[in-house]
PDB file of C-alpha atoms in Angstrom:
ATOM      1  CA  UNK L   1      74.723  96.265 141.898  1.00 47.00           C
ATOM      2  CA  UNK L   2      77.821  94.418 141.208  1.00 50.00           C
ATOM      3  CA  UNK L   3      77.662  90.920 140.659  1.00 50.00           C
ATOM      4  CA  UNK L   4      78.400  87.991 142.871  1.00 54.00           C
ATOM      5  CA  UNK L   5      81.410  85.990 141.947  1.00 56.00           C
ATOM      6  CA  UNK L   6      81.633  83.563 139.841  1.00 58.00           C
ATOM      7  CA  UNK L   7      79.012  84.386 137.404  1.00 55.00           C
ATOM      8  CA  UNK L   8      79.691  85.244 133.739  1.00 60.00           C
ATOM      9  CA  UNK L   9      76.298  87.355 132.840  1.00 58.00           C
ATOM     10  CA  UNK L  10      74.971  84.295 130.766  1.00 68.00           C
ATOM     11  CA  UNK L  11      71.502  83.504 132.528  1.00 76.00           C
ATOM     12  CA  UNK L  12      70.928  79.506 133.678  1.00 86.00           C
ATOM     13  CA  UNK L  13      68.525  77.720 131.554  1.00 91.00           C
ATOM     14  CA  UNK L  14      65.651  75.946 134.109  1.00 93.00           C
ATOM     15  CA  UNK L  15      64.401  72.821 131.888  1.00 94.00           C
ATOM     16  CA  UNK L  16      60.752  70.653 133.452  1.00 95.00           C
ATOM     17  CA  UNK L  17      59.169  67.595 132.906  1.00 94.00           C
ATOM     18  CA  UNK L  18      55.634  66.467 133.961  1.00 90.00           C
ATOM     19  CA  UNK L  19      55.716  63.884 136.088  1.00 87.00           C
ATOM     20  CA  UNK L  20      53.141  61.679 137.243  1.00 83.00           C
ATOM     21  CA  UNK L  21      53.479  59.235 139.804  1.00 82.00           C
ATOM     22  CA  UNK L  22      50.618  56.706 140.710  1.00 81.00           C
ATOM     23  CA  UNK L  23      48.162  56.388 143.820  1.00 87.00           C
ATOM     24  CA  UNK L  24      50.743  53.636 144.988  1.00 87.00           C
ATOM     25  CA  UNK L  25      53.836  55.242 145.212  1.00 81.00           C
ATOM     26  CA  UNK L  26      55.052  53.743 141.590  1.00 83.00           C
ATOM     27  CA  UNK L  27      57.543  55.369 139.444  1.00 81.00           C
ATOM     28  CA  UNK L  28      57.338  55.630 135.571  1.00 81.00           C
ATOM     29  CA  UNK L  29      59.888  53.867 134.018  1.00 81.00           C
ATOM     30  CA  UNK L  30      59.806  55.745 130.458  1.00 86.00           C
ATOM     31  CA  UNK L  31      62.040  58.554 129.705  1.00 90.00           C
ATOM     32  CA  UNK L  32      60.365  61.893 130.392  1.00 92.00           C
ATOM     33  CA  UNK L  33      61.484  64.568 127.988  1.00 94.00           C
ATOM     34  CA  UNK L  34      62.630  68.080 129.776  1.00 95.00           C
ATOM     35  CA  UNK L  35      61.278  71.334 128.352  1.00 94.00           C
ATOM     36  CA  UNK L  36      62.458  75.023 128.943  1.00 94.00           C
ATOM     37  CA  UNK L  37      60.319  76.668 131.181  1.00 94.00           C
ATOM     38  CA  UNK L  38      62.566  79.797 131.431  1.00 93.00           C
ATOM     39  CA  UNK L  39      65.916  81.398 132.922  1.00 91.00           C
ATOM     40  CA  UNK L  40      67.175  82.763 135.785  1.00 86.00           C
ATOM     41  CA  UNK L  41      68.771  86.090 136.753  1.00 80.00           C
ATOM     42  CA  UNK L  42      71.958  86.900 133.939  1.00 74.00           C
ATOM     43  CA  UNK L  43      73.626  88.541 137.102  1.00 74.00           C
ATOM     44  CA  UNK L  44      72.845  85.853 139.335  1.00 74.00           C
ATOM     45  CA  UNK L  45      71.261  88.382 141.908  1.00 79.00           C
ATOM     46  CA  UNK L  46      67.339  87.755 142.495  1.00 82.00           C
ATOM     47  CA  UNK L  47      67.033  83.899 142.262  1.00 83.00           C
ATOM     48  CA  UNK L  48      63.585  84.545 140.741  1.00 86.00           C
ATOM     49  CA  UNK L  49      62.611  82.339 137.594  1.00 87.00           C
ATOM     50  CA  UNK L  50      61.892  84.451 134.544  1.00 88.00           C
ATOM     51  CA  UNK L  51      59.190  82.525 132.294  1.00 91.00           C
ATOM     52  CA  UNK L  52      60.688  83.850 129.524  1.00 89.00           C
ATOM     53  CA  UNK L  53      62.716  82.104 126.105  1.00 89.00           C
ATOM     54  CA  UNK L  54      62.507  84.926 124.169  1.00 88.00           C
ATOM     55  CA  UNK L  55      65.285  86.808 125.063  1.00 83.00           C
ATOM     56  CA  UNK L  56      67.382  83.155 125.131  1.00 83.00           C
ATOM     57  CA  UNK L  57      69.444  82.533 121.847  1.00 80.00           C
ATOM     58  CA  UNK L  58      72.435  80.589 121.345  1.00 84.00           C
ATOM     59  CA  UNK L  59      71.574  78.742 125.065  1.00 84.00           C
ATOM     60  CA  UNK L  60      68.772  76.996 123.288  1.00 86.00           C
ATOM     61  CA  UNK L  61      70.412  75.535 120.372  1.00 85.00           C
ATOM     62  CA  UNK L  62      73.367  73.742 122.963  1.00 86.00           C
ATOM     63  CA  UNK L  63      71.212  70.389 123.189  1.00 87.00           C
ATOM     64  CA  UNK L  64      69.012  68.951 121.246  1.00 90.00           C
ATOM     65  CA  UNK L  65      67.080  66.812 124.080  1.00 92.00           C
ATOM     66  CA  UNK L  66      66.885  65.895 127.405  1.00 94.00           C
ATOM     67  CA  UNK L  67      65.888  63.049 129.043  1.00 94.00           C
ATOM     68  CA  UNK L  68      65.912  61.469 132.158  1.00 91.00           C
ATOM     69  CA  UNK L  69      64.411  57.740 133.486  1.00 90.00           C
ATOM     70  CA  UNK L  70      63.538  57.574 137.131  1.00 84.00           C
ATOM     71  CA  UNK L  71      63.969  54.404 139.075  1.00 78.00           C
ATOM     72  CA  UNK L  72      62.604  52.971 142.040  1.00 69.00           C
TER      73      UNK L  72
END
């Protein structure tokens, strides 16, 4: 199958974080640190997430960490 527009071949990179938020509703306020849990579909077709890094090279190496704060 051909694929949609506007997509290059180059598989997205899906990053997670663990978050835990207490029994009363409060948010962490330290920075969680995102991991790469996988990719998605190169030709943008199945929307499935592949668990997989292996196959991931150069898309790796782009940042060096990620971060985010959440706020109430």
């Amino acid at each position: 199958p051909k694929s949609p527009g506007n997509v290059n071949g180059q598989p997205s990179v899906l990053y997670a974080a663990e978050i835990r938020i207490d029994p009363s509703g409060r948010v962490p306020s330290r920075p969680f640190i995102l991991q790469a849990i996988g990719h998605g579909d190169p030709e943008g077709l199945s929307g499935e997430i592949v668990p997989e890094l292996d196959s991931l090279t150069t898309a790796l190496e782009q940042l060096e960490k990620i971060t985010i704060t959440l706020r109430d």
